[in-house]
CSV table of C-alpha atoms in Angstrom, one decimal:
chain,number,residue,atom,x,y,z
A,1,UNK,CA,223.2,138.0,82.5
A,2,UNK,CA,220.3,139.8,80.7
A,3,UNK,CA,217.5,137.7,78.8
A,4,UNK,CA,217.2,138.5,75.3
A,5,UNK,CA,214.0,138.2,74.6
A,6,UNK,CA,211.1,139.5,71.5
A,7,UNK,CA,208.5,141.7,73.7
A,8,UNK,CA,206.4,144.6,73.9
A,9,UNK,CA,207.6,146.1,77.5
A,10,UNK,CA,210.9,147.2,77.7
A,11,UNK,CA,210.6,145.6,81.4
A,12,UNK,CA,210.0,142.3,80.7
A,13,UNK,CA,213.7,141.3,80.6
A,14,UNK,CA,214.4,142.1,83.9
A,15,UNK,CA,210.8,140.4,85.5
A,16,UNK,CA,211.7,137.2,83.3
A,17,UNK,CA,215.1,137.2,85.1
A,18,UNK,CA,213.6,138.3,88.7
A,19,UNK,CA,211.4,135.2,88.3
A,20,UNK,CA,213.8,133.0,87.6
A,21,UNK,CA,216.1,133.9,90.9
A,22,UNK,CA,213.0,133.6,92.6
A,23,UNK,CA,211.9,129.8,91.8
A,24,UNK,CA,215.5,129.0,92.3
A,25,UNK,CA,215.4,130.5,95.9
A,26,UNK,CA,212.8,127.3,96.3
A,27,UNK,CA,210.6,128.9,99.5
A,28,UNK,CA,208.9,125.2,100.3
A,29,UNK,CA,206.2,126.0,102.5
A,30,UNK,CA,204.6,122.4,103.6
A,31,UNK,CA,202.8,124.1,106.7
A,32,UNK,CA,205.4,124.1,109.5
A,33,UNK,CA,205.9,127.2,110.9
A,34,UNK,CA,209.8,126.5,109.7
A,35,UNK,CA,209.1,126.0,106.2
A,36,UNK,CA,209.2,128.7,103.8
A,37,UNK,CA,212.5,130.5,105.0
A,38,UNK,CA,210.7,133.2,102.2
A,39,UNK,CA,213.4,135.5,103.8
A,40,UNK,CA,215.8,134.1,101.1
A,41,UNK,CA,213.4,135.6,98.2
A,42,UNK,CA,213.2,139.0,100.3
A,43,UNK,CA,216.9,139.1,99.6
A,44,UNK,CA,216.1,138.2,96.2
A,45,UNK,CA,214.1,141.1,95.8
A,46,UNK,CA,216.1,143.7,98.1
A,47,UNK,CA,218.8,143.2,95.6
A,48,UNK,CA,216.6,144.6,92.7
A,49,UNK,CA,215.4,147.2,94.2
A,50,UNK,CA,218.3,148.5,95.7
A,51,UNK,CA,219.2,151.3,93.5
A,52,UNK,CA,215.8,152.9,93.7
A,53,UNK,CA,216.3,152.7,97.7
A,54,UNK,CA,219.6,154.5,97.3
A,55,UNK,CA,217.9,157.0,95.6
A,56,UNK,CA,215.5,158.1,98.1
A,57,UNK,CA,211.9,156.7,95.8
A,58,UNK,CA,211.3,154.0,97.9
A,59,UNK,CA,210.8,153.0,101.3
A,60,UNK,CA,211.2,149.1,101.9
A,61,UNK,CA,210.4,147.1,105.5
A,62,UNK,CA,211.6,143.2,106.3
A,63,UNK,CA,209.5,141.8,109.0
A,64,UNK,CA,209.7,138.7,109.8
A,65,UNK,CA,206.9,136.8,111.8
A,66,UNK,CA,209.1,134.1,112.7
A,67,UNK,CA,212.7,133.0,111.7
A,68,UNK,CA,213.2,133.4,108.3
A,69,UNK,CA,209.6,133.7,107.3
A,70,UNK,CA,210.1,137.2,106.2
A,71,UNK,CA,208.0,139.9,103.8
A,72,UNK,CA,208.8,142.9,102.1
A,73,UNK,CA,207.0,145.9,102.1
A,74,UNK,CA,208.1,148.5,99.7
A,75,UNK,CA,206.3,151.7,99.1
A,76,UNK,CA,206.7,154.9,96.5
A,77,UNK,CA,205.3,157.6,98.1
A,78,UNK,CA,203.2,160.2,96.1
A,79,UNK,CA,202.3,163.4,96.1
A,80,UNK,CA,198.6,164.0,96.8
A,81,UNK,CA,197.5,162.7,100.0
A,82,UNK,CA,193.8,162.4,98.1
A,83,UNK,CA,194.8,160.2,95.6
A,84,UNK,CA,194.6,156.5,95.6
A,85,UNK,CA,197.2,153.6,97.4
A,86,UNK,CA,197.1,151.5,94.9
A,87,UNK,CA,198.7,147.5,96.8
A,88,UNK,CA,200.5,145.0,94.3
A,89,UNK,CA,200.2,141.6,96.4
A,90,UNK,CA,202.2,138.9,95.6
A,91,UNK,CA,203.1,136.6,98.0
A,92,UNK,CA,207.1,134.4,98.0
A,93,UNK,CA,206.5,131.3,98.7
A,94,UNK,CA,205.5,127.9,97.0
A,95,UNK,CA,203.8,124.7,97.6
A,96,UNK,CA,206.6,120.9,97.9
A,97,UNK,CA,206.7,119.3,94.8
A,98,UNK,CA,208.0,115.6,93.8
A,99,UNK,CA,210.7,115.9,92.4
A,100,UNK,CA,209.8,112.7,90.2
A,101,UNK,CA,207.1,113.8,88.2
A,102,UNK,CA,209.2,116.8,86.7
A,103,UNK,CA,210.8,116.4,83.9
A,104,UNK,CA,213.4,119.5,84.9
A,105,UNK,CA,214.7,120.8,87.9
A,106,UNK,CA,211.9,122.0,89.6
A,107,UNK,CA,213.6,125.1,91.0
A,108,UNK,CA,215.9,125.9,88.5
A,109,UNK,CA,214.6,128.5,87.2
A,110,UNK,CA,215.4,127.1,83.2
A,111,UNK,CA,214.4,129.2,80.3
A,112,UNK,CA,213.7,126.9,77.5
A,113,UNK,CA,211.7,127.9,74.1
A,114,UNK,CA,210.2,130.7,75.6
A,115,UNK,CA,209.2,129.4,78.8
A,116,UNK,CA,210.5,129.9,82.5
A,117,UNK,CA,210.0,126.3,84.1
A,118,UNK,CA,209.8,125.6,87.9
A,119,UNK,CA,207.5,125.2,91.3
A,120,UNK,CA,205.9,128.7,91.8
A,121,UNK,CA,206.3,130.0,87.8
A,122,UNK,CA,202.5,130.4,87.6
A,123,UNK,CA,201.5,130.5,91.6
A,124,UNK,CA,202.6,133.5,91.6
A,125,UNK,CA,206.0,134.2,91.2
A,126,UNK,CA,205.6,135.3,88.0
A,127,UNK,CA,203.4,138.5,89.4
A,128,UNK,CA,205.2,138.9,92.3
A,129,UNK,CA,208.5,139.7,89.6
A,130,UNK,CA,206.4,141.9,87.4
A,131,UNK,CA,204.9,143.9,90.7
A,132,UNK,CA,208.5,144.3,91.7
A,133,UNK,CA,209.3,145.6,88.0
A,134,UNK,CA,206.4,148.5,88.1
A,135,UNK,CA,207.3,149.1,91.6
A,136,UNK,CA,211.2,149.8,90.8
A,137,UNK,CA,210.7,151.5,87.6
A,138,UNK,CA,207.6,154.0,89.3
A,139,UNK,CA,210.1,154.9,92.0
A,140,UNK,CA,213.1,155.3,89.5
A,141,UNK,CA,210.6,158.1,87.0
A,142,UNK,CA,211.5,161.3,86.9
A,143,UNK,CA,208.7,162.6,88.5
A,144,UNK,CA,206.8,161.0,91.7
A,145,UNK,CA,203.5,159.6,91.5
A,146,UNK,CA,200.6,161.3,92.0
A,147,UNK,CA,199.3,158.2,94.6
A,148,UNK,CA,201.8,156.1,97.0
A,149,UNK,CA,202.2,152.4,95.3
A,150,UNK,CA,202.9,149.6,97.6
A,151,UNK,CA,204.6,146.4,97.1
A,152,UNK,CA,203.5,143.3,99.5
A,153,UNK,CA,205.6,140.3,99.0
A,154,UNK,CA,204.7,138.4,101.5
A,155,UNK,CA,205.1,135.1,103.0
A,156,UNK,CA,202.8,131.8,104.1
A,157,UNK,CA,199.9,132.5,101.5
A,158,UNK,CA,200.2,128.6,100.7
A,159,UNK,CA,199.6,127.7,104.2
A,160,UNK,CA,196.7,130.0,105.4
A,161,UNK,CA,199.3,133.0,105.9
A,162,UNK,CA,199.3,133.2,109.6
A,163,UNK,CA,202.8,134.2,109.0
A,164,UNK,CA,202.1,136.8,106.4
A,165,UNK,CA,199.6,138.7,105.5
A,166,UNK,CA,197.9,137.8,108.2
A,167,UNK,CA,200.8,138.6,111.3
A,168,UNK,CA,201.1,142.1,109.3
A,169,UNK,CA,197.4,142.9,109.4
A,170,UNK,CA,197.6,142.0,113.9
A,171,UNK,CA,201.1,143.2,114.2
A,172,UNK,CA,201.9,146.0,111.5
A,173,UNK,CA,198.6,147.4,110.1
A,174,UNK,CA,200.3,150.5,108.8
A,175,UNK,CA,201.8,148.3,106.1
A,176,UNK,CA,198.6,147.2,104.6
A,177,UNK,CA,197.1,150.5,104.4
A,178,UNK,CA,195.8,151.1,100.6
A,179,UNK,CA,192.5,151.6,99.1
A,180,UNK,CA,192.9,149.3,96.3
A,181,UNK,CA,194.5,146.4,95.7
A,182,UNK,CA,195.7,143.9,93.1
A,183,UNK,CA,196.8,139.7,93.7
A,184,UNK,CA,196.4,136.7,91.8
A,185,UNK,CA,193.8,134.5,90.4
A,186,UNK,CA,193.2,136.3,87.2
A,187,UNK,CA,194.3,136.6,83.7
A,188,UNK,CA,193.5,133.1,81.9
A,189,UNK,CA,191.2,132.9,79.4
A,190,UNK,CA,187.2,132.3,79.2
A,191,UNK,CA,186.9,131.8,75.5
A,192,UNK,CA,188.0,135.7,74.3
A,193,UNK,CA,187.2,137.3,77.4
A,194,UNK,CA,189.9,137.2,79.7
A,195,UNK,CA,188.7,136.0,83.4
A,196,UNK,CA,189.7,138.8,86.6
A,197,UNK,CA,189.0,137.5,90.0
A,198,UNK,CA,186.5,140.1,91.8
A,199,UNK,CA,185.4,136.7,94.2
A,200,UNK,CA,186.6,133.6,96.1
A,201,UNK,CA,184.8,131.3,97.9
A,202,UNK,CA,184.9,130.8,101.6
A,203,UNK,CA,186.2,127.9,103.5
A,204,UNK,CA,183.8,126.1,106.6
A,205,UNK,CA,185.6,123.3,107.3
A,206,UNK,CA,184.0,121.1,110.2
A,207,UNK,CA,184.5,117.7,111.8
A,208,UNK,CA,181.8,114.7,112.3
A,209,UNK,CA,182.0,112.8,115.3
A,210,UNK,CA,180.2,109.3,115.5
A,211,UNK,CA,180.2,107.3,118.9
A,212,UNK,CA,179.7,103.6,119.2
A,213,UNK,CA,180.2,100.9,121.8
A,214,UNK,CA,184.0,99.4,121.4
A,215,UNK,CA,184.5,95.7,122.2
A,216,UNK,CA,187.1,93.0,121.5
A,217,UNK,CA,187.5,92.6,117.8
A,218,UNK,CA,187.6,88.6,118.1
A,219,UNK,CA,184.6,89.0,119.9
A,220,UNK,CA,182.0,91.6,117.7
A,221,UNK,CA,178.8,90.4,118.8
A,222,UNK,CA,177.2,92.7,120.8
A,223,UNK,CA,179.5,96.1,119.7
A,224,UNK,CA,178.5,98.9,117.7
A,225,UNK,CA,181.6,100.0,115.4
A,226,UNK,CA,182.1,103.5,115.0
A,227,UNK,CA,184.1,102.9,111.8
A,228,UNK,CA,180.9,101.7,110.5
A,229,UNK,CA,179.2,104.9,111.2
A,230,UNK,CA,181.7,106.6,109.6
A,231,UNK,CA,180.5,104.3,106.4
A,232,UNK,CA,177.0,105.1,106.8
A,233,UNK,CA,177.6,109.0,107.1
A,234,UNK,CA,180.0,109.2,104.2
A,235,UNK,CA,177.5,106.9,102.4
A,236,UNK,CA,174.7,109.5,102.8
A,237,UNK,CA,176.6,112.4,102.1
A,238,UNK,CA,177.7,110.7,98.6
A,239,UNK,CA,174.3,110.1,98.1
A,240,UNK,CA,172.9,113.7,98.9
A,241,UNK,CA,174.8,116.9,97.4
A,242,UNK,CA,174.0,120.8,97.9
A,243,UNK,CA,171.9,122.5,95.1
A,244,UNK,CA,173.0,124.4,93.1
A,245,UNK,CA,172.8,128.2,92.8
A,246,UNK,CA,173.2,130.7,90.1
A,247,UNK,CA,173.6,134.8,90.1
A,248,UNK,CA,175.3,137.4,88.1
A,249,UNK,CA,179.1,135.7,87.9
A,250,UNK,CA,178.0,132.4,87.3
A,251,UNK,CA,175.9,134.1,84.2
A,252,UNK,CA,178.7,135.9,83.0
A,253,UNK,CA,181.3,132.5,83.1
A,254,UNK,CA,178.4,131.2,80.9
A,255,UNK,CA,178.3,133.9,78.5
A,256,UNK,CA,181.8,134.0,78.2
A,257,UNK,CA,182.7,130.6,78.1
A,258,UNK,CA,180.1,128.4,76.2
A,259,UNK,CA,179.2,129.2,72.4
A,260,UNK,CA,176.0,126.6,72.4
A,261,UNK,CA,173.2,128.7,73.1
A,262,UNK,CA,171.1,125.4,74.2
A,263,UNK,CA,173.5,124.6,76.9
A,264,UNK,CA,173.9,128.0,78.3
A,265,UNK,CA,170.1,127.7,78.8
A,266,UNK,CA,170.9,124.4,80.4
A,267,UNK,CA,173.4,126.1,82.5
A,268,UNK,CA,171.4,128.8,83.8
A,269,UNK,CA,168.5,126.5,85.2
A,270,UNK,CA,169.6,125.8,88.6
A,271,UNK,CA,167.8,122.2,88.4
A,272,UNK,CA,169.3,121.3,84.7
A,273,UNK,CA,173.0,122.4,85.6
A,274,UNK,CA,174.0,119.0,86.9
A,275,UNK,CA,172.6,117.4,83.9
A,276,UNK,CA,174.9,119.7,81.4
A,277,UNK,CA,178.3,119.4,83.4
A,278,UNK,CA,179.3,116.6,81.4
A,279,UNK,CA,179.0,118.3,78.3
A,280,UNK,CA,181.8,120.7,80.0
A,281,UNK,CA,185.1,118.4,79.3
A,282,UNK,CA,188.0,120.1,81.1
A,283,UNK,CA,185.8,122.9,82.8
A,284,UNK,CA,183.5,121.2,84.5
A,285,UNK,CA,185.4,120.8,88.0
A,286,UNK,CA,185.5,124.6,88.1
A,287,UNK,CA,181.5,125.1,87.0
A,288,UNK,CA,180.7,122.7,89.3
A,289,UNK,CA,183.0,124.0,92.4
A,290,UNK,CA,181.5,128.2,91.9
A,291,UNK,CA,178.0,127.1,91.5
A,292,UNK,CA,177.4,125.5,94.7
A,293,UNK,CA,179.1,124.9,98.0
A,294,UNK,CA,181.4,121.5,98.0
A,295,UNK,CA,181.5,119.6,100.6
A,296,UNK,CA,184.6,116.8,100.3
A,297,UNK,CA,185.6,114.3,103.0
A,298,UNK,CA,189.8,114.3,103.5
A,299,UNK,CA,190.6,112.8,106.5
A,300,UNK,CA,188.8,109.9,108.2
A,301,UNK,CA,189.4,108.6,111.6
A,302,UNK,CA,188.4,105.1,113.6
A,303,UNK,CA,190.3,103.2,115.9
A,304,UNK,CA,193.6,103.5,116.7
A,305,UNK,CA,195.0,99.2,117.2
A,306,UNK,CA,193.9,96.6,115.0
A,307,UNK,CA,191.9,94.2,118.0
A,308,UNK,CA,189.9,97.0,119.2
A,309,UNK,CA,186.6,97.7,117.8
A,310,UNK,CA,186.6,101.3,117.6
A,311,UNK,CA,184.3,103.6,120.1
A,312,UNK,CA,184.8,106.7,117.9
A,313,UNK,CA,185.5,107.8,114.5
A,314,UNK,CA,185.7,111.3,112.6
A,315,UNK,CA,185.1,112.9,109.5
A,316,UNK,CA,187.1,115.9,108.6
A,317,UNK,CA,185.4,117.7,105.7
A,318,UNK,CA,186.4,120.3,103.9
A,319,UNK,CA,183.7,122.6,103.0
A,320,UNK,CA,183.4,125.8,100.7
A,321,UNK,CA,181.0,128.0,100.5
A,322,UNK,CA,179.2,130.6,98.3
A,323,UNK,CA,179.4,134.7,99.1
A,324,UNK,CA,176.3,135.2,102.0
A,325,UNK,CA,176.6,131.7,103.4
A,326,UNK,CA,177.2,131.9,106.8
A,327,UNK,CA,178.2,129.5,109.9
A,328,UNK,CA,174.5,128.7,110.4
A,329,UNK,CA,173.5,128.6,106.9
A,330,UNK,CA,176.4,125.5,106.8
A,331,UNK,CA,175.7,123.7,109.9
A,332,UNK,CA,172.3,123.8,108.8
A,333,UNK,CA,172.9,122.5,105.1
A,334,UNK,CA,174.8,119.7,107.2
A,335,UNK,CA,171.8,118.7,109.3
A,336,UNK,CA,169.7,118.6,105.6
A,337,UNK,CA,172.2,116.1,103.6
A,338,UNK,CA,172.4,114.0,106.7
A,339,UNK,CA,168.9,113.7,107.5
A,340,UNK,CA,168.3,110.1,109.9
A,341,UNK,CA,171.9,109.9,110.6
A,342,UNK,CA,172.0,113.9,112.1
A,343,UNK,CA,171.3,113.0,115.9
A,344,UNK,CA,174.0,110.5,116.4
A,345,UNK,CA,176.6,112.9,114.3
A,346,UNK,CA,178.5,115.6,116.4
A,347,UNK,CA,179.7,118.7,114.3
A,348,UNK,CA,182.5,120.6,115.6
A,349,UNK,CA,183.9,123.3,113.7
A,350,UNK,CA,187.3,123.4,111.9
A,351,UNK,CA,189.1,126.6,111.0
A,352,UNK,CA,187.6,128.8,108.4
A,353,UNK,CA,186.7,132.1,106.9
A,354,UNK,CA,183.6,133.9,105.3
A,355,UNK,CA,184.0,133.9,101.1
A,356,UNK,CA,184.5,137.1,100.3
A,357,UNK,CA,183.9,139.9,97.1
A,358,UNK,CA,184.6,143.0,95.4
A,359,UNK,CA,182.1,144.6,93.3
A,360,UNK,CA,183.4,144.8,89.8
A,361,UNK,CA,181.7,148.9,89.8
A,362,UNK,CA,185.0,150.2,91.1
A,363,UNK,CA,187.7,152.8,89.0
A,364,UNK,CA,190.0,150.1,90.0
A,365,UNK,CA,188.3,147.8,88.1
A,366,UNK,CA,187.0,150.0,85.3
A,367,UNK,CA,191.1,150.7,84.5
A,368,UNK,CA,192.0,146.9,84.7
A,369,UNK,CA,189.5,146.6,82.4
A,370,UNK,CA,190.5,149.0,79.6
A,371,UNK,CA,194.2,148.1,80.3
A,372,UNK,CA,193.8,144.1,79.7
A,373,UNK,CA,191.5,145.5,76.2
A,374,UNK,CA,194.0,147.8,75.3
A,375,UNK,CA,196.8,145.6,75.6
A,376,UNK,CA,194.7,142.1,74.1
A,377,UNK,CA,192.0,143.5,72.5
A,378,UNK,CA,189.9,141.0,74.7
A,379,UNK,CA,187.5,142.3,77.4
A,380,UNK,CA,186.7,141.0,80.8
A,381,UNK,CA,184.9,138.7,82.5
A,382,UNK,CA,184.7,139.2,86.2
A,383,UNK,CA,185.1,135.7,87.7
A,384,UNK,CA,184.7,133.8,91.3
A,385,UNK,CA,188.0,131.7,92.2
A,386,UNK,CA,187.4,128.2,94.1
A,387,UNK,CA,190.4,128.5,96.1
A,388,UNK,CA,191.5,131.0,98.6
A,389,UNK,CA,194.1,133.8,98.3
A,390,UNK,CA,195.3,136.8,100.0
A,391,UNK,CA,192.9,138.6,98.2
A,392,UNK,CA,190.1,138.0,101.1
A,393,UNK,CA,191.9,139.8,103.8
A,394,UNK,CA,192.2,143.3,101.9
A,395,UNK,CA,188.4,142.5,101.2
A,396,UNK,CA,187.9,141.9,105.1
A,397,UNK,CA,189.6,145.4,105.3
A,398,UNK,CA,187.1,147.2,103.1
A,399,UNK,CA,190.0,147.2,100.4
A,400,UNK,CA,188.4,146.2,96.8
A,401,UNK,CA,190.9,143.6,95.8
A,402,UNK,CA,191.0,141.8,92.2
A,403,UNK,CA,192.8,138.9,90.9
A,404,UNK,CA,195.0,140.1,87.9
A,405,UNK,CA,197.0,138.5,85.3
A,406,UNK,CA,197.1,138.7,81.4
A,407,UNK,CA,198.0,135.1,79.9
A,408,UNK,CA,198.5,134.7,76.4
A,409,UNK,CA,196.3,133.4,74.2
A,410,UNK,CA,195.4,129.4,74.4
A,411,UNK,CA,196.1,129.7,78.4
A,412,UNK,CA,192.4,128.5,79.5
A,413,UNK,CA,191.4,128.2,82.6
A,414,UNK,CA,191.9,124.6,82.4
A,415,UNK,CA,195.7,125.3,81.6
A,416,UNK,CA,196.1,127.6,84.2
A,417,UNK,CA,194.4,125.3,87.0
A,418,UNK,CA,196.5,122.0,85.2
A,419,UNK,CA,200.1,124.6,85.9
A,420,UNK,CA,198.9,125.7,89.5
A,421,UNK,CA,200.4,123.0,92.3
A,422,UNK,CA,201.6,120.7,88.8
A,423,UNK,CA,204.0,118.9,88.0
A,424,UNK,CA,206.3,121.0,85.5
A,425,UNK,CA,204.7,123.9,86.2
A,426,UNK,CA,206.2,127.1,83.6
A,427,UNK,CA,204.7,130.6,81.9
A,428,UNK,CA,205.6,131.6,78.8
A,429,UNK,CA,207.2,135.0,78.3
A,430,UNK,CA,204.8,135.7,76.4
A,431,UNK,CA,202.4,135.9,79.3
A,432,UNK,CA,204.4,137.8,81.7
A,433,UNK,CA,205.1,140.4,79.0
A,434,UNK,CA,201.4,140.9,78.2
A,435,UNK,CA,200.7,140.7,82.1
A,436,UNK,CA,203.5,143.5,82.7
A,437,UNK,CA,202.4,145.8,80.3
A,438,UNK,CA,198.8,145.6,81.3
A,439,UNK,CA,199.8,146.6,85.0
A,440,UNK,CA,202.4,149.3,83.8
A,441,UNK,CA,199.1,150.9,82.5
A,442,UNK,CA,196.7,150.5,85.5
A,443,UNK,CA,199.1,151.7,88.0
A,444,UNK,CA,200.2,154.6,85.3
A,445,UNK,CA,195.6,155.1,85.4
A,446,UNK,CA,195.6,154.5,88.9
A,447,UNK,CA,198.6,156.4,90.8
A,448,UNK,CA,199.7,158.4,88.0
């Protein structure tokens, strides 16, 4: 059944509906290498596309990494071998939810006054349906494109995409061959500019070892506890934080953003930022997450039964770090907050990955640009995300890769974060219609 429905893009129908089979396709990814069984949304989407691929316009691939964690490649080829690959990235699967705290059926896909409600509507299924959209109806056009455009719906982006994007990059790098690309993390709104992802912080994560000298609990005269050490360190890194650092995108969030020309001055003195964060409200946590690395303790370890005083204890941290800060530059930032305490503190490194960047002097960004102005009459602010995406691995390619998106009006970043990983998480229709006719014109710029 069709969804009737007041928009500007003749499309927008069909990605509202495509959305809506994908949230109720629930892909749970909770980080075991069974979760995510995203081949269920490949189906999904093989279904849509299916006429276009009887046709002849498009090629499509299903690889799967493991059982059932599957992606989809789909490409249009063009006609000049010069021209750009433009690479529409979404990714199929979505992060466990309790069940409890929404107050609909998190994967049912409902649309109610305008809105499509359900786990994944804004991270990102909502792209991932309009990507499919350009993709089906570029392939179905009378005439080829003048550049091939690919379609990567992959899987395991919530988990650190060893099974997608990731496995395709070791195992099938043909199928991530573009020059350009465009994924999530963009779109909401920075007072009227309209925030694009050109950056995202890296991830350092490391581990604290402390040693003491175990005993008998009854008897504790004479030990040295480790879980106290683990107080002391976590006591001196709540004490002690990273500086903060400014450059040319935490300028331009401030121009955007905030109106009060005293505390934009505030905001752009390195030592007076900490001061003026308060005066932020809902955007604080972001202002204060791009303009410095975090460091946050999540997992704590000491002792393992309740009469032994424990001889070890660890501190997992979770670290992120600015573009240009290196392993060395964090171990050494590490060594700094823990001062006294950094000779009886082992560091051992965790998984992790460099932040990475695209500069915002590209054509690719030049026609996301004038698309998002000419379909909002709001320009762009080029923007650094906090979390991760799949965005970083086209960048670790050499592939300029943007965070897109075009929410409607009163979608702040603040909304956007409070929808990403919430409960009842929905778009409007609004939002995807504004979002799909902004991409129908940077891929029409673009590819042709």
């Amino acid at each position: 059944m069709s969804v009737q429905l007041d928009a500007r893009d003749p499309g927008a129908a069909d990605t509202v509906e495509l959305l809506r089979e994908l949230i109720r396709e629930g892909c749970v990814n909770d980080g075991t290498p069974s979760s995510g069984q995203e081949i269920r949304s490949v189906r999904v989407l093989q279904r849509f596309l299916a006429e276009a691929v009887r046709a002849g316009r498009l090629e499509t691939q299903v690889l799967e990494s493991a059982p059932g964690r599957a992606s989809l490649v789909a490409r249009v080829r063009g006609t000049d071998p010069s021209a750009p690959v433009l690479g529409l990235l979404g990714h199929l699967d979505v992060v466990p939810v309790d069940p409890d705290g929404w107050s609909r059926n998190p994967f049912g896909g409902d649309l109610i006054d305008g809105e499509v409600w359900g786990r994944g509507a804004v991270d990102m299924l909502y792209l991932t349906a309009a990507f499919a959209c350009v993709v089906r109806d570029v392939a179905l056009a009378p005439a080829p494109p003048r550049g091939d455009l690919v379609l990567l719906a992959v899987a395991d982006e919530e988990a650190g995409s060893e099974y997608g994007i990731h496995w395709l990059v070791r195992e099938h790098p043909e199928t991530v061959r573009m020059t350009e690309a465009i994924s999530e993390s963009g779109g909401m709104r920075m007072g009227r500019h309209v925030a694009i992802e050109v950056a995202e912080k890296g991830s350092a994560g490391r581990r604290l070892v402390v040693h003491g000298k175990p005993g008998h609990a009854s008897i504790p005269y004479g030990a040295s506890s480790a879980a106290f050490r683990v107080g002391d360190v976590l006591q001196r890194l709540a004490e002690v934080k990273p500086a903060a650092e400014t450059g040319e995108l935490w300028n331009a969030f401030v121009a955007a953003r905030i109106d009060d020309p005293e505390l934009a001055e505030r905001l752009r003195d390195p030592v007076r930022i900490d001061a003026a964060l308060p005066m932020l409200g809902g955007i604080a946590g972001y202002a204060h997450a791009v303009s410095r690395t975090t460091i946050s303790p999540t997992v704590l370890r000491a002792g393992a039964v309740h009469n032994v005083i424990p001889a070890a204890g660890t501190i997992d941290l979770d670290i992120r770090t600015l573009p240009g800060t290196t392993d060395a530059d964090v171990d050494d930032l590490l060594a700094a907050l823990l001062g006294p305490l950094v000779d009886e503190v082992e560091i051992v490194h965790l998984r992790g990955w460099a932040a990475t960047s695209s500069s915002p002097d590209t054509p690719l960004f030049a026609a996301i640009e004038r698309s998002v102005e000419a379909v909002s009459g709001s320009p762009v602010v080029p923007i650094m995300a906090a979390g991760g995406s799949d965005n970083r691995v086209m960048r670790e390619l050499g592939v300029p890769a943007y965070g897109f998106g075009l929410l409607a009006p009163g979608w702040s970043y603040e909304r956007y974060r409070e929808g990403v990983h919430g409960h009842d998480e929905r778009i409007d229709v609004e939002s995807i219609d504004l979002s799909l006719a902004a991409l129908r014109r940077i891929v029409a710029e673009r590819v042709g």
